[in-house]
PDB file of C-alpha atoms in Angstrom:
ATOM      1  CA  MET A   2       0.000   0.000   0.000  1.00 77.00           C
ATOM      2  CA  ALA A   3       2.829   2.414   0.842  1.00 85.00           C
ATOM      3  CA  SER A   4       4.383   1.902  -2.589  1.00 91.00           C
ATOM      4  CA  ILE A   5       1.049   2.558  -4.308  1.00 93.00           C
ATOM      5  CA  ARG A   6       0.524   5.756  -2.326  1.00 95.00           C
ATOM      6  CA  SER A   7       4.050   6.854  -3.177  1.00 94.00           C
ATOM      7  CA  TRP A   8       3.482   6.251  -6.899  1.00 95.00           C
ATOM      8  CA  VAL A   9       0.181   8.152  -6.835  1.00 96.00           C
ATOM      9  CA  ASN A  10       1.825  11.044  -4.996  1.00 95.00           C
ATOM     10  CA  GLN A  11       4.617  11.172  -7.564  1.00 95.00           C
ATOM     11  CA  HIS A  12       2.144  11.110 -10.499  1.00 96.00           C
ATOM     12  CA  ARG A  13      -0.703  13.232  -9.177  1.00 97.00           C
ATOM     13  CA  LEU A  14      -2.253  14.431 -12.422  1.00 98.00           C
ATOM     14  CA  LEU A  15      -1.909  11.096 -14.213  1.00 98.00           C
ATOM     15  CA  SER A  16      -3.385   9.238 -11.245  1.00 98.00           C
ATOM     16  CA  PHE A  17      -6.282  11.675 -11.028  1.00 98.00           C
ATOM     17  CA  VAL A  18      -7.167  11.347 -14.712  1.00 98.00           C
ATOM     18  CA  VAL A  19      -6.874   7.539 -14.712  1.00 98.00           C
ATOM     19  CA  ILE A  20      -9.114   7.156 -11.646  1.00 98.00           C
ATOM     20  CA  ALA A  21     -11.653   9.724 -12.883  1.00 98.00           C
ATOM     21  CA  TYR A  22     -11.934   8.043 -16.268  1.00 98.00           C
ATOM     22  CA  ALA A  23     -11.960   4.507 -14.855  1.00 98.00           C
ATOM     23  CA  PHE A  24     -14.769   5.219 -12.386  1.00 98.00           C
ATOM     24  CA  THR A  25     -16.974   7.102 -14.850  1.00 97.00           C
ATOM     25  CA  TRP A  26     -16.350   4.904 -17.868  1.00 97.00           C
ATOM     26  CA  THR A  27     -17.022   1.716 -15.886  1.00 97.00           C
ATOM     27  CA  ILE A  28     -20.445   2.998 -14.857  1.00 96.00           C
ATOM     28  CA  GLN A  29     -21.208   4.270 -18.360  1.00 94.00           C
ATOM     29  CA  ALA A  30     -20.152   0.937 -19.891  1.00 94.00           C
ATOM     30  CA  ALA A  31     -22.405  -0.939 -17.464  1.00 94.00           C
ATOM     31  CA  LEU A  32     -25.346   1.307 -18.359  1.00 91.00           C
ATOM     32  CA  ALA A  33     -24.763   0.836 -22.074  1.00 89.00           C
ATOM     33  CA  TYR A  34     -24.415  -2.943 -21.660  1.00 89.00           C
ATOM     34  CA  SER A  35     -27.607  -3.137 -19.575  1.00 91.00           C
ATOM     35  CA  GLY A  36     -29.648  -1.561 -22.355  1.00 87.00           C
ATOM     36  CA  MET A  37     -31.483   0.620 -19.831  1.00 89.00           C
ATOM     37  CA  GLU A  38     -33.728   3.145 -21.520  1.00 88.00           C
ATOM     38  CA  ALA A  39     -33.826   6.839 -20.649  1.00 84.00           C
ATOM     39  CA  SER A  40     -35.554   7.349 -17.295  1.00 88.00           C
ATOM     40  CA  TRP A  41     -35.068   9.038 -13.926  1.00 88.00           C
ATOM     41  CA  THR A  42     -33.123   5.981 -12.739  1.00 92.00           C
ATOM     42  CA  HIS A  43     -30.945   6.209 -15.822  1.00 90.00           C
ATOM     43  CA  SER A  44     -30.366   9.942 -15.202  1.00 89.00           C
ATOM     44  CA  ILE A  45     -29.463   9.335 -11.548  1.00 93.00           C
ATOM     45  CA  LEU A  46     -26.932   6.671 -12.525  1.00 93.00           C
ATOM     46  CA  ILE A  47     -25.445   8.965 -15.160  1.00 92.00           C
ATOM     47  CA  GLY A  48     -25.051  11.588 -12.435  1.00 93.00           C
ATOM     48  CA  PHE A  49     -23.420   9.025 -10.146  1.00 95.00           C
ATOM     49  CA  GLY A  50     -20.870   8.371 -12.879  1.00 95.00           C
ATOM     50  CA  GLY A  51     -20.118  12.090 -12.800  1.00 95.00           C
ATOM     51  CA  PHE A  52     -18.408  11.642  -9.434  1.00 97.00           C
ATOM     52  CA  GLY A  53     -15.337  10.159 -11.140  1.00 98.00           C
ATOM     53  CA  PRO A  54     -13.361  13.453 -11.011  1.00 98.00           C
ATOM     54  CA  PRO A  55     -13.951  14.177  -7.289  1.00 98.00           C
ATOM     55  CA  ILE A  56     -13.221  10.548  -6.416  1.00 98.00           C
ATOM     56  CA  GLY A  57      -9.986  10.728  -8.401  1.00 98.00           C
ATOM     57  CA  ALA A  58      -9.031  13.950  -6.637  1.00 98.00           C
ATOM     58  CA  ALA A  59      -9.878  12.524  -3.196  1.00 98.00           C
ATOM     59  CA  VAL A  60      -7.727   9.440  -3.757  1.00 98.00           C
ATOM     60  CA  VAL A  61      -4.723  11.501  -4.865  1.00 98.00           C
ATOM     61  CA  ILE A  62      -5.042  13.959  -1.972  1.00 98.00           C
ATOM     62  CA  TRP A  63      -5.298  11.055   0.493  1.00 97.00           C
ATOM     63  CA  ALA A  64      -2.300   9.278  -1.051  1.00 97.00           C
ATOM     64  CA  SER A  65      -0.311  12.519  -0.953  1.00 96.00           C
ATOM     65  CA  GLY A  66      -1.051  13.096   2.722  1.00 96.00           C
ATOM     66  CA  GLY A  67      -3.010  16.252   1.949  1.00 97.00           C
ATOM     67  CA  SER A  68      -6.090  17.783   3.536  1.00 98.00           C
ATOM     68  CA  LEU A  69      -9.368  16.370   2.250  1.00 98.00           C
ATOM     69  CA  GLY A  70     -11.211  18.884   4.425  1.00 98.00           C
ATOM     70  CA  LYS A  71      -9.483  21.843   2.790  1.00 97.00           C
ATOM     71  CA  TRP A  72     -10.180  20.441  -0.669  1.00 98.00           C
ATOM     72  CA  VAL A  73     -13.882  19.753   0.029  1.00 98.00           C
ATOM     73  CA  GLY A  74     -14.123  23.137   1.725  1.00 98.00           C
ATOM     74  CA  GLN A  75     -13.934  24.755  -1.707  1.00 98.00           C
ATOM     75  CA  MET A  76     -17.460  23.452  -2.291  1.00 97.00           C
ATOM     76  CA  PHE A  77     -18.644  25.459   0.703  1.00 97.00           C
ATOM     77  CA  THR A  78     -16.818  28.710  -0.047  1.00 97.00           C
ATOM     78  CA  TRP A  79     -19.774  31.056  -0.336  1.00 97.00           C
ATOM     79  CA  ARG A  80     -18.380  34.356   0.971  1.00 97.00           C
ATOM     80  CA  ILE A  81     -17.280  35.680  -2.390  1.00 98.00           C
ATOM     81  CA  GLY A  82     -19.236  38.930  -2.492  1.00 97.00           C
ATOM     82  CA  ALA A  83     -22.619  39.854  -3.961  1.00 97.00           C
ATOM     83  CA  LYS A  84     -20.980  40.786  -7.277  1.00 97.00           C
ATOM     84  CA  TRP A  85     -19.783  37.268  -7.987  1.00 98.00           C
ATOM     85  CA  TRP A  86     -23.048  35.648  -6.932  1.00 98.00           C
ATOM     86  CA  ALA A  87     -24.863  38.047  -9.255  1.00 97.00           C
ATOM     87  CA  ILE A  88     -22.531  36.950 -12.049  1.00 97.00           C
ATOM     88  CA  ALA A  89     -22.882  33.246 -11.219  1.00 97.00           C
ATOM     89  CA  PHE A  90     -26.683  33.459 -11.388  1.00 95.00           C
ATOM     90  CA  GLY A  91     -27.046  36.250 -13.941  1.00 95.00           C
ATOM     91  CA  LEU A  92     -24.468  35.540 -16.626  1.00 97.00           C
ATOM     92  CA  PRO A  93     -26.226  32.322 -17.764  1.00 95.00           C
ATOM     93  CA  LEU A  94     -29.338  34.446 -18.434  1.00 94.00           C
ATOM     94  CA  ILE A  95     -27.235  36.860 -20.497  1.00 96.00           C
ATOM     95  CA  ILE A  96     -25.734  33.959 -22.439  1.00 97.00           C
ATOM     96  CA  LEU A  97     -29.234  32.630 -23.130  1.00 95.00           C
ATOM     97  CA  SER A  98     -30.508  36.054 -24.198  1.00 96.00           C
ATOM     98  CA  LEU A  99     -27.607  36.589 -26.595  1.00 97.00           C
ATOM     99  CA  GLY A 100     -28.120  33.139 -28.086  1.00 96.00           C
ATOM    100  CA  VAL A 101     -31.842  33.732 -28.588  1.00 96.00           C
ATOM    101  CA  LEU A 102     -31.173  37.152 -30.146  1.00 97.00           C
ATOM    102  CA  LEU A 103     -28.722  35.645 -32.629  1.00 97.00           C
ATOM    103  CA  PHE A 104     -31.184  32.832 -33.369  1.00 96.00           C
ATOM    104  CA  VAL A 105     -33.992  35.307 -34.118  1.00 96.00           C
ATOM    105  CA  LEU A 106     -31.762  37.613 -36.194  1.00 97.00           C
ATOM    106  CA  ALA A 107     -30.746  34.614 -38.303  1.00 96.00           C
ATOM    107  CA  GLY A 108     -34.376  33.781 -38.983  1.00 94.00           C
ATOM    108  CA  GLY A 109     -34.960  31.166 -36.318  1.00 95.00           C
ATOM    109  CA  PRO A 110     -38.640  30.643 -35.354  1.00 95.00           C
ATOM    110  CA  ILE A 111     -39.620  31.099 -31.697  1.00 94.00           C
ATOM    111  CA  ASP A 112     -42.739  30.395 -29.661  1.00 91.00           C
ATOM    112  CA  LEU A 113     -43.420  32.817 -26.802  1.00 86.00           C
ATOM    113  CA  THR A 114     -46.792  31.362 -25.803  1.00 83.00           C
ATOM    114  CA  GLU A 115     -45.437  28.876 -23.263  1.00 78.00           C
ATOM    115  CA  PHE A 116     -42.754  29.198 -20.603  1.00 75.00           C
ATOM    116  CA  GLU A 117     -41.453  26.732 -18.053  1.00 75.00           C
ATOM    117  CA  SER A 118     -42.261  27.396 -14.411  1.00 80.00           C
ATOM    118  CA  PRO A 119     -39.557  29.150 -12.353  1.00 79.00           C
ATOM    119  CA  PHE A 120     -39.678  26.094 -10.072  1.00 84.00           C
ATOM    120  CA  VAL A 121     -38.339  24.038 -12.973  1.00 88.00           C
ATOM    121  CA  TYR A 122     -35.359  26.385 -13.139  1.00 85.00           C
ATOM    122  CA  LEU A 123     -34.769  26.139  -9.375  1.00 87.00           C
ATOM    123  CA  PHE A 124     -34.899  22.344  -9.535  1.00 91.00           C
ATOM    124  CA  ALA A 125     -32.527  22.316 -12.510  1.00 91.00           C
ATOM    125  CA  MET A 126     -30.111  24.579 -10.626  1.00 92.00           C
ATOM    126  CA  VAL A 127     -30.084  22.434  -7.476  1.00 93.00           C
ATOM    127  CA  TRP A 128     -29.887  19.191  -9.440  1.00 93.00           C
ATOM    128  CA  GLY A 129     -27.176  20.578 -11.704  1.00 93.00           C
ATOM    129  CA  THR A 130     -25.083  21.818  -8.789  1.00 95.00           C
ATOM    130  CA  VAL A 131     -25.007  18.613  -6.733  1.00 93.00           C
ATOM    131  CA  TRP A 132     -25.628  15.806  -9.237  1.00 93.00           C
ATOM    132  CA  GLY A 133     -26.060  16.958 -12.828  1.00 90.00           C
ATOM    133  CA  GLY A 134     -22.626  18.387 -13.609  1.00 91.00           C
ATOM    134  CA  GLY A 135     -21.542  20.610 -10.733  1.00 93.00           C
ATOM    135  CA  GLN A 136     -20.147  17.663  -8.773  1.00 94.00           C
ATOM    136  CA  GLU A 137     -17.475  17.264 -11.458  1.00 96.00           C
ATOM    137  CA  ASP A 138     -16.016  20.668 -10.629  1.00 97.00           C
ATOM    138  CA  LEU A 139     -14.420  19.509  -7.378  1.00 97.00           C
ATOM    139  CA  GLY A 140     -12.178  17.453  -9.636  1.00 98.00           C
ATOM    140  CA  TRP A 141     -11.653  19.540 -12.764  1.00 98.00           C
ATOM    141  CA  ARG A 142     -11.562  22.977 -11.148  1.00 98.00           C
ATOM    142  CA  GLY A 143     -10.957  22.220  -7.470  1.00 98.00           C
ATOM    143  CA  PHE A 144      -8.008  19.885  -8.104  1.00 98.00           C
ATOM    144  CA  MET A 145      -6.709  19.612 -11.658  1.00 98.00           C
ATOM    145  CA  LEU A 146      -6.775  23.322 -12.440  1.00 98.00           C
ATOM    146  CA  PRO A 147      -4.651  24.503  -9.466  1.00 98.00           C
ATOM    147  CA  ILE A 148      -2.011  21.865 -10.242  1.00 98.00           C
ATOM    148  CA  LEU A 149      -1.808  22.931 -13.881  1.00 98.00           C
ATOM    149  CA  GLN A 150      -1.753  26.644 -13.039  1.00 98.00           C
ATOM    150  CA  ASP A 151       1.258  26.009 -10.828  1.00 96.00           C
ATOM    151  CA  THR A 152       3.182  25.428 -14.096  1.00 97.00           C
ATOM    152  CA  TYR A 153       1.139  26.862 -16.970  1.00 98.00           C
ATOM    153  CA  SER A 154      -0.878  29.989 -17.674  1.00 98.00           C
ATOM    154  CA  ALA A 155      -4.561  30.064 -16.789  1.00 98.00           C
ATOM    155  CA  LEU A 156      -5.497  29.907 -20.480  1.00 98.00           C
ATOM    156  CA  THR A 157      -3.269  26.920 -21.250  1.00 98.00           C
ATOM    157  CA  SER A 158      -4.499  25.198 -18.094  1.00 98.00           C
ATOM    158  CA  SER A 159      -8.111  25.852 -19.138  1.00 98.00           C
ATOM    159  CA  VAL A 160      -7.529  24.257 -22.532  1.00 98.00           C
ATOM    160  CA  ILE A 161      -5.854  21.191 -20.997  1.00 98.00           C
ATOM    161  CA  VAL A 162      -8.713  20.787 -18.508  1.00 98.00           C
ATOM    162  CA  GLY A 163     -11.249  21.375 -21.291  1.00 98.00           C
ATOM    163  CA  VAL A 164      -9.791  18.697 -23.567  1.00 98.00           C
ATOM    164  CA  THR A 165      -9.553  16.202 -20.688  1.00 98.00           C
ATOM    165  CA  TRP A 166     -13.076  17.083 -19.580  1.00 97.00           C
ATOM    166  CA  ALA A 167     -14.511  16.731 -23.099  1.00 96.00           C
ATOM    167  CA  ALA A 168     -12.844  13.366 -23.743  1.00 97.00           C
ATOM    168  CA  TRP A 169     -14.108  12.096 -20.386  1.00 97.00           C
ATOM    169  CA  HIS A 170     -17.669  12.423 -21.794  1.00 95.00           C
ATOM    170  CA  LEU A 171     -16.940  10.024 -24.683  1.00 94.00           C
ATOM    171  CA  PRO A 172     -19.093   7.100 -23.403  1.00 93.00           C
ATOM    172  CA  LEU A 173     -22.143   9.394 -23.358  1.00 90.00           C
ATOM    173  CA  PHE A 174     -21.743   9.982 -27.093  1.00 89.00           C
ATOM    174  CA  LEU A 175     -21.516   6.238 -27.765  1.00 88.00           C
ATOM    175  CA  ASN A 176     -24.722   5.410 -25.886  1.00 86.00           C
ATOM    176  CA  ALA A 177     -27.838   6.180 -27.936  1.00 81.00           C
ATOM    177  CA  THR A 178     -30.003   6.327 -24.783  1.00 83.00           C
ATOM    178  CA  THR A 179     -28.219   9.423 -23.453  1.00 84.00           C
ATOM    179  CA  THR A 180     -28.831  13.041 -24.457  1.00 79.00           C
ATOM    180  CA  HIS A 181     -25.324  13.326 -25.917  1.00 84.00           C
ATOM    181  CA  GLY A 182     -25.715  10.098 -27.876  1.00 82.00           C
ATOM    182  CA  GLY A 183     -28.857  11.394 -29.562  1.00 77.00           C
ATOM    183  CA  TRP A 184     -27.168  14.495 -30.938  1.00 80.00           C
ATOM    184  CA  PRO A 185     -26.189  14.739 -34.621  1.00 82.00           C
ATOM    185  CA  LEU A 186     -22.474  15.028 -35.380  1.00 84.00           C
ATOM    186  CA  SER A 187     -22.761  18.799 -35.900  1.00 85.00           C
ATOM    187  CA  GLN A 188     -24.110  19.299 -32.381  1.00 85.00           C
ATOM    188  CA  GLN A 189     -21.471  17.010 -30.896  1.00 88.00           C
ATOM    189  CA  LEU A 190     -18.703  19.041 -32.548  1.00 91.00           C
ATOM    190  CA  LEU A 191     -20.258  22.343 -31.448  1.00 92.00           C
ATOM    191  CA  TRP A 192     -20.551  20.945 -27.922  1.00 93.00           C
ATOM    192  CA  ILE A 193     -16.774  20.391 -27.907  1.00 94.00           C
ATOM    193  CA  VAL A 194     -16.265  24.035 -28.920  1.00 96.00           C
ATOM    194  CA  SER A 195     -18.684  25.120 -26.184  1.00 95.00           C
ATOM    195  CA  ILE A 196     -17.002  23.033 -23.497  1.00 96.00           C
ATOM    196  CA  LEU A 197     -13.579  24.459 -24.363  1.00 97.00           C
ATOM    197  CA  ALA A 198     -14.972  27.994 -24.180  1.00 98.00           C
ATOM    198  CA  GLY A 199     -16.830  27.082 -21.004  1.00 97.00           C
ATOM    199  CA  SER A 200     -13.617  25.806 -19.458  1.00 98.00           C
ATOM    200  CA  ILE A 201     -12.181  29.315 -19.817  1.00 98.00           C
ATOM    201  CA  LEU A 202     -15.277  30.822 -18.166  1.00 98.00           C
ATOM    202  CA  TRP A 203     -15.123  28.318 -15.308  1.00 98.00           C
ATOM    203  CA  THR A 204     -11.415  29.119 -14.747  1.00 98.00           C
ATOM    204  CA  TRP A 205     -12.229  32.832 -14.650  1.00 98.00           C
ATOM    205  CA  MET A 206     -14.929  32.199 -12.044  1.00 98.00           C
ATOM    206  CA  TYR A 207     -12.711  29.891  -9.951  1.00 98.00           C
ATOM    207  CA  ASN A 208      -9.694  32.207  -9.988  1.00 98.00           C
ATOM    208  CA  SER A 209     -11.703  35.395  -9.465  1.00 98.00           C
ATOM    209  CA  THR A 210     -13.520  34.016  -6.409  1.00 98.00           C
ATOM    210  CA  GLY A 211     -10.347  32.752  -4.759  1.00 97.00           C
ATOM    211  CA  GLY A 212     -11.169  29.116  -5.424  1.00 98.00           C
ATOM    212  CA  SER A 213     -14.927  28.827  -4.818  1.00 98.00           C
ATOM    213  CA  VAL A 214     -15.950  25.550  -6.437  1.00 98.00           C
ATOM    214  CA  LEU A 215     -19.471  26.271  -5.184  1.00 98.00           C
ATOM    215  CA  ALA A 216     -19.674  29.388  -7.368  1.00 98.00           C
ATOM    216  CA  VAL A 217     -18.319  27.456 -10.342  1.00 98.00           C
ATOM    217  CA  ALA A 218     -20.813  24.621  -9.807  1.00 97.00           C
ATOM    218  CA  VAL A 219     -23.741  27.055  -9.586  1.00 97.00           C
ATOM    219  CA  PHE A 220     -22.527  28.876 -12.703  1.00 97.00           C
ATOM    220  CA  HIS A 221     -22.075  25.524 -14.471  1.00 96.00           C
ATOM    221  CA  ALA A 222     -25.586  24.425 -13.510  1.00 96.00           C
ATOM    222  CA  GLY A 223     -27.019  27.745 -14.678  1.00 94.00           C
ATOM    223  CA  VAL A 224     -25.482  27.470 -18.125  1.00 94.00           C
ATOM    224  CA  ASN A 225     -26.689  23.867 -18.448  1.00 91.00           C
ATOM    225  CA  ALA A 226     -30.212  24.871 -17.380  1.00 90.00           C
ATOM    226  CA  MET A 227     -30.569  27.618 -19.977  1.00 87.00           C
ATOM    227  CA  GLY A 228     -31.603  25.170 -22.675  1.00 83.00           C
ATOM    228  CA  ILE A 229     -34.852  24.622 -20.776  1.00 85.00           C
ATOM    229  CA  PHE A 230     -35.884  28.220 -21.444  1.00 87.00           C
ATOM    230  CA  HIS A 231     -34.790  28.646 -25.063  1.00 90.00           C
ATOM    231  CA  PRO A 232     -37.982  29.763 -26.881  1.00 92.00           C
ATOM    232  CA  ALA A 233     -37.171  28.053 -30.195  1.00 92.00           C
ATOM    233  CA  ASP A 234     -40.424  26.756 -31.690  1.00 92.00           C
ATOM    234  CA  PRO A 235     -40.340  22.950 -31.213  1.00 89.00           C
ATOM    235  CA  ALA A 236     -42.953  22.446 -33.950  1.00 89.00           C
ATOM    236  CA  ALA A 237     -40.616  24.117 -36.450  1.00 92.00           C
ATOM    237  CA  LEU A 238     -37.451  22.438 -35.182  1.00 86.00           C
ATOM    238  CA  ILE A 239     -39.007  18.971 -35.266  1.00 87.00           C
ATOM    239  CA  PRO A 240     -41.865  19.045 -37.813  1.00 88.00           C
ATOM    240  CA  ASN A 241     -43.856  15.802 -37.793  1.00 84.00           C
ATOM    241  CA  GLY A 242     -41.321  14.274 -35.426  1.00 80.00           C
ATOM    242  CA  VAL A 243     -38.419  14.672 -37.871  1.00 81.00           C
ATOM    243  CA  PRO A 244     -35.696  17.217 -36.868  1.00 79.00           C
ATOM    244  CA  ASP A 245     -35.114  20.024 -39.357  1.00 86.00           C
ATOM    245  CA  PRO A 246     -31.316  19.856 -39.868  1.00 85.00           C
ATOM    246  CA  TRP A 247     -30.873  23.532 -40.792  1.00 89.00           C
ATOM    247  CA  LEU A 248     -32.911  25.000 -37.918  1.00 90.00           C
ATOM    248  CA  ASN A 249     -31.348  22.656 -35.367  1.00 84.00           C
ATOM    249  CA  LEU A 250     -27.869  23.556 -36.595  1.00 89.00           C
ATOM    250  CA  LEU A 251     -28.810  27.238 -36.355  1.00 92.00           C
ATOM    251  CA  ALA A 252     -29.933  26.768 -32.736  1.00 90.00           C
ATOM    252  CA  GLU A 253     -26.688  24.933 -31.927  1.00 90.00           C
ATOM    253  CA  VAL A 254     -24.440  27.565 -33.522  1.00 94.00           C
ATOM    254  CA  THR A 255     -26.222  30.554 -31.977  1.00 95.00           C
ATOM    255  CA  GLY A 256     -26.063  28.825 -28.589  1.00 93.00           C
ATOM    256  CA  ALA A 257     -22.299  28.290 -28.817  1.00 95.00           C
ATOM    257  CA  VAL A 258     -21.345  31.732 -30.165  1.00 97.00           C
ATOM    258  CA  PRO A 259     -22.036  33.699 -26.925  1.00 97.00           C
ATOM    259  CA  LEU A 260     -19.829  31.330 -24.897  1.00 97.00           C
ATOM    260  CA  VAL A 261     -16.988  31.700 -27.386  1.00 97.00           C
ATOM    261  CA  LEU A 262     -17.320  35.499 -27.557  1.00 98.00           C
ATOM    262  CA  ILE A 263     -17.365  35.849 -23.762  1.00 98.00           C
ATOM    263  CA  ALA A 264     -14.323  33.565 -23.457  1.00 98.00           C
ATOM    264  CA  ILE A 265     -12.429  35.733 -25.952  1.00 98.00           C
ATOM    265  CA  LEU A 266     -13.502  38.892 -24.098  1.00 98.00           C
ATOM    266  CA  LEU A 267     -12.239  37.476 -20.785  1.00 98.00           C
ATOM    267  CA  ILE A 268      -8.847  36.676 -22.326  1.00 98.00           C
ATOM    268  CA  ILE A 269      -8.586  40.235 -23.664  1.00 98.00           C
ATOM    269  CA  VAL A 270      -9.701  41.912 -20.424  1.00 98.00           C
ATOM    270  CA  TYR A 271      -7.934  39.748 -17.832  1.00 98.00           C
ATOM    271  CA  GLY A 272      -5.019  38.311 -19.809  1.00 97.00           C
ATOM    272  CA  ARG A 273      -4.107  34.708 -20.449  1.00 97.00           C
ATOM    273  CA  ASP A 274      -1.775  34.354 -17.456  1.00 98.00           C
ATOM    274  CA  ARG A 275      -4.357  34.531 -14.660  1.00 98.00           C
ATOM    275  CA  LEU A 276      -7.793  35.165 -16.242  1.00 98.00           C
ATOM    276  CA  ALA A 277      -8.493  37.171 -13.076  1.00 98.00           C
ATOM    277  CA  ASN A 278      -7.427  40.264 -11.159  1.00 97.00           C
ATOM    278  CA  ARG A 279      -5.788  38.155  -8.453  1.00 96.00           C
ATOM    279  CA  ASP A 280      -3.329  35.294  -8.172  1.00 97.00           C
ATOM    280  CA  PRO A 281      -4.915  31.907  -8.918  1.00 97.00           C
ATOM    281  CA  PRO A 282      -5.394  29.293  -6.182  1.00 98.00           C
ATOM    282  CA  THR A 283      -2.409  27.018  -5.627  1.00 97.00           C
ATOM    283  CA  PRO A 284      -2.316  23.220  -5.199  1.00 97.00           C
ATOM    284  CA  GLN A 285      -1.961  23.876  -1.464  1.00 97.00           C
ATOM    285  CA  ASP A 286      -5.221  25.859  -1.535  1.00 96.00           C
ATOM    286  CA  ALA A 287      -6.794  22.687  -2.966  1.00 96.00           C
ATOM    287  CA  GLY A 288      -5.508  20.598  -0.053  1.00 97.00           C
ATOM    288  CA  LEU A 289      -2.347  19.172  -1.612  1.00 97.00           C
ATOM    289  CA  PRO A 290       0.961  19.259   0.282  1.00 96.00           C
ATOM    290  CA  PRO A 291       3.968  20.823  -1.460  1.00 90.00           C
ATOM    291  CA  LYS A 292       6.088  18.474  -3.535  1.00 77.00           C
ATOM    292  CA  THR A 293       9.692  17.850  -2.611  1.00 66.00           C
ATOM    293  CA  GLU A 294      12.458  18.501  -5.101  1.00 51.00           C
ATOM    294  CA  SER A 295      12.800  14.785  -5.730  1.00 48.00           C
ATOM    295  CA  ASP A 296       9.187  14.484  -6.835  1.00 50.00           C
ATOM    296  CA  PRO A 297       8.628  14.553 -10.627  1.00 47.00           C
ATOM    297  CA  VAL A 298       6.257  17.095 -12.152  1.00 44.00           C
ATOM    298  CA  GLY A 299       2.638  15.930 -12.425  1.00 55.00           C
TER     299      GLY A 299
END
């Protein structure tokens, strides 16, 4: 056991990625093999698979002799100021509004006669924060990002996290019973663009709030929930049950453009080095002990 802990400590990033992928992909493979159809049980199990990144981070911190309490504490860092909570809750609405505006300007049909209840939004936010995506952020942002930023710029670190994060979703694209698996290739490719841009936004939020994974998770959940309120006319997008390829592509493109534009704006305003007006959190802020000179990088 001591030799395993030593190896994990010496290869922190590699160990984290291997464990995160192994946990999530094992659950996703079991779901695909079972043939379970889409349902609440299926959704709950998909969410359970999303705990691969925090489990990977927890194992590495434990093996390294770090502080699990300090690492988990990032999920309870709520004293970040009213400004950042306004951004965490409000920016997703701005992203949605910009996407809808672009959709309408490009000729996309909308239906303003029906709107989802605000309670649906609140449920989506809570679900998204603790089970539907936000739980991943304790791994990607609360662990992997600080390690990378100890060596690389915030922008480079964001791209590395984004690529790793996107590839981690691969089993969802291979399972036709999942939301991702039902997307056409164009939407899958645009999703990759969106997740890379989103990774930059999440880094900006994490660095700017001094390492609040809670703020990142709420922001993440808000962006994911915006699709519920997009007023695109479903009758036009899916006439007679058959998706219109042009209109669906238009909705996908106009949804991705605001994320990309905001990511570019953040790079211009804050700079690629920190993506914030303060120093980024360190691995020690994430609960990891300092490495000795004999320890290899990673």
